[in-house]
């Protein structure tokens, strides 16, 4: 059985602290994610990975930040720090370009893709660190 992966496209503002908030449900019922792990990779279209957002227990190439917080009520909050899009940040050279992302959830020994799509980071005149 093939399940269609939901798609959602985002527009982020350069230099903005933002949060992606969602609730993970199965058959309209929120799922307890307190023991789950999450990883979201962002990359150029058809190209390399540029940045990874992850829960505190997922370590990617030395990155131990916990940008993703998962709740017992199915909530997922992914924090996008402004430093990622400002000059010198991992996505700074991609401002104005289309990026791709996907989100994987690991729980109960199983891993599944739960969301995918595109991201455009709009340029800002004000670049306040």
Short mmCIF file of C-alpha atoms in Angstrom, two decimals:
data_model
loop_
_atom_site.label_atom_id
_atom_site.label_comp_id
_atom_site.label_asym_id
_atom_site.label_seq_id
_atom_site.Cartn_x
_atom_site.Cartn_y
_atom_site.Cartn_z
CA UNK A 1 0.00 0.00 0.00
CA UNK A 2 1.46 3.32 -1.09
CA UNK A 3 0.48 6.34 0.97
CA UNK A 4 0.75 9.81 -0.57
CA UNK A 5 3.14 12.02 1.39
CA UNK A 6 1.52 15.37 2.23
CA UNK A 7 3.12 18.35 0.51
CA UNK A 8 3.33 21.86 1.93
CA UNK A 9 5.35 24.75 0.50
CA UNK A 10 6.75 27.50 2.71
CA UNK A 11 7.95 31.06 2.22
CA UNK A 12 10.43 32.14 4.89
CA UNK A 13 11.62 35.69 5.43
CA UNK A 14 15.38 36.20 5.55
CA UNK A 15 16.56 37.07 9.06
CA UNK A 16 13.30 36.12 10.75
CA UNK A 17 13.05 33.79 13.75
CA UNK A 18 10.22 31.49 12.74
CA UNK A 19 8.50 28.30 13.88
CA UNK A 20 6.78 25.63 11.83
CA UNK A 21 3.97 24.23 13.97
CA UNK A 22 1.88 21.18 13.15
CA UNK A 23 0.06 18.26 14.76
CA UNK A 24 0.83 14.70 13.60
CA UNK A 25 -2.34 12.61 13.39
CA UNK A 26 -3.24 9.11 12.28
CA UNK A 27 -6.91 8.67 11.33
CA UNK A 28 -7.65 12.16 12.73
CA UNK A 29 -6.21 11.25 16.15
CA UNK A 30 -3.09 13.05 17.45
CA UNK A 31 -0.18 10.64 18.03
CA UNK A 32 1.98 10.71 21.18
CA UNK A 33 5.42 11.78 19.93
CA UNK A 34 7.14 12.03 23.31
CA UNK A 35 9.41 9.06 22.45
CA UNK A 36 9.81 9.94 18.75
CA UNK A 37 12.68 11.54 16.83
CA UNK A 38 12.45 13.97 13.91
CA UNK A 39 14.80 15.06 11.15
CA UNK A 40 14.13 17.66 8.43
CA UNK A 41 16.73 18.15 5.69
CA UNK A 42 16.69 21.22 3.44
CA UNK A 43 18.64 21.26 0.20
CA UNK A 44 18.93 22.71 -3.26
CA UNK A 45 16.58 21.28 -5.90
CA UNK A 46 18.06 17.96 -6.96
CA UNK A 47 21.24 18.81 -5.09
CA UNK A 48 23.06 18.72 -1.82
CA UNK A 49 21.73 18.97 1.72
CA UNK A 50 22.29 22.48 3.07
CA UNK A 51 20.84 22.30 6.58
CA UNK A 52 19.27 19.81 8.97
CA UNK A 53 16.68 20.55 11.63
CA UNK A 54 16.48 17.80 14.23
CA UNK A 55 15.13 16.75 17.58
CA UNK A 56 17.52 16.74 20.51
CA UNK A 57 18.39 13.05 20.21
CA UNK A 58 19.30 13.16 16.51
CA UNK A 59 22.90 14.22 15.88
CA UNK A 60 23.85 15.13 12.30
CA UNK A 61 27.53 15.71 11.61
CA UNK A 62 28.15 17.22 15.03
CA UNK A 63 24.96 19.36 15.06
CA UNK A 64 23.38 18.82 18.46
CA UNK A 65 20.87 21.70 18.34
CA UNK A 66 17.31 20.74 19.17
CA UNK A 67 15.37 22.78 16.63
CA UNK A 68 12.52 20.26 16.64
CA UNK A 69 10.38 19.74 19.75
CA UNK A 70 7.85 16.91 19.78
CA UNK A 71 4.91 16.62 22.17
CA UNK A 72 2.76 13.92 23.71
CA UNK A 73 -0.23 15.63 22.09
CA UNK A 74 1.16 15.12 18.56
CA UNK A 75 2.61 18.61 18.29
CA UNK A 76 5.71 19.25 16.23
CA UNK A 77 7.44 22.62 16.47
CA UNK A 78 10.47 23.22 14.27
CA UNK A 79 12.42 26.39 15.11
CA UNK A 80 14.10 28.21 12.24
CA UNK A 81 16.76 30.49 13.77
CA UNK A 82 17.49 33.73 11.91
CA UNK A 83 21.19 32.82 11.68
CA UNK A 84 20.35 30.14 9.11
CA UNK A 85 19.20 32.69 6.49
CA UNK A 86 21.38 35.68 7.34
CA UNK A 87 24.76 36.27 5.60
CA UNK A 88 27.12 33.50 6.61
CA UNK A 89 24.23 31.14 7.41
CA UNK A 90 23.70 27.73 5.81
CA UNK A 91 20.85 28.99 3.59
CA UNK A 92 22.14 32.54 2.95
CA UNK A 93 23.34 31.76 -0.58
CA UNK A 94 19.94 30.28 -1.41
CA UNK A 95 17.90 33.42 -0.73
CA UNK A 96 15.48 33.84 -3.64
CA UNK A 97 16.02 30.26 -4.85
CA UNK A 98 13.68 27.31 -4.53
CA UNK A 99 14.80 24.76 -1.95
CA UNK A 100 13.40 21.29 -1.25
CA UNK A 101 12.78 19.66 2.12
CA UNK A 102 11.37 16.53 3.65
CA UNK A 103 10.54 15.54 7.20
CA UNK A 104 11.10 12.06 8.64
CA UNK A 105 9.67 10.80 11.90
CA UNK A 106 11.20 7.83 13.73
CA UNK A 107 9.05 6.13 16.36
CA UNK A 108 8.61 2.59 17.60
CA UNK A 109 11.59 1.40 15.53
CA UNK A 110 9.98 2.57 12.28
CA UNK A 111 10.91 5.56 10.18
CA UNK A 112 8.52 7.32 7.81
CA UNK A 113 8.43 10.46 5.69
CA UNK A 114 5.57 12.62 6.95
CA UNK A 115 5.91 15.83 4.93
CA UNK A 116 7.73 17.24 1.91
CA UNK A 117 7.73 20.34 -0.24
CA UNK A 118 9.55 23.46 -1.28
CA UNK A 119 10.86 26.50 0.57
CA UNK A 120 11.62 29.95 -0.79
CA UNK A 121 13.55 32.35 1.43
CA UNK A 122 12.57 35.90 0.49
CA UNK A 123 15.32 38.52 0.71
CA UNK A 124 15.07 41.24 3.34
CA UNK A 125 16.55 44.72 3.20
CA UNK A 126 17.08 44.71 6.94
CA UNK A 127 19.72 42.15 7.89
CA UNK A 128 19.91 42.50 11.65
CA UNK A 129 21.99 39.86 13.40
#
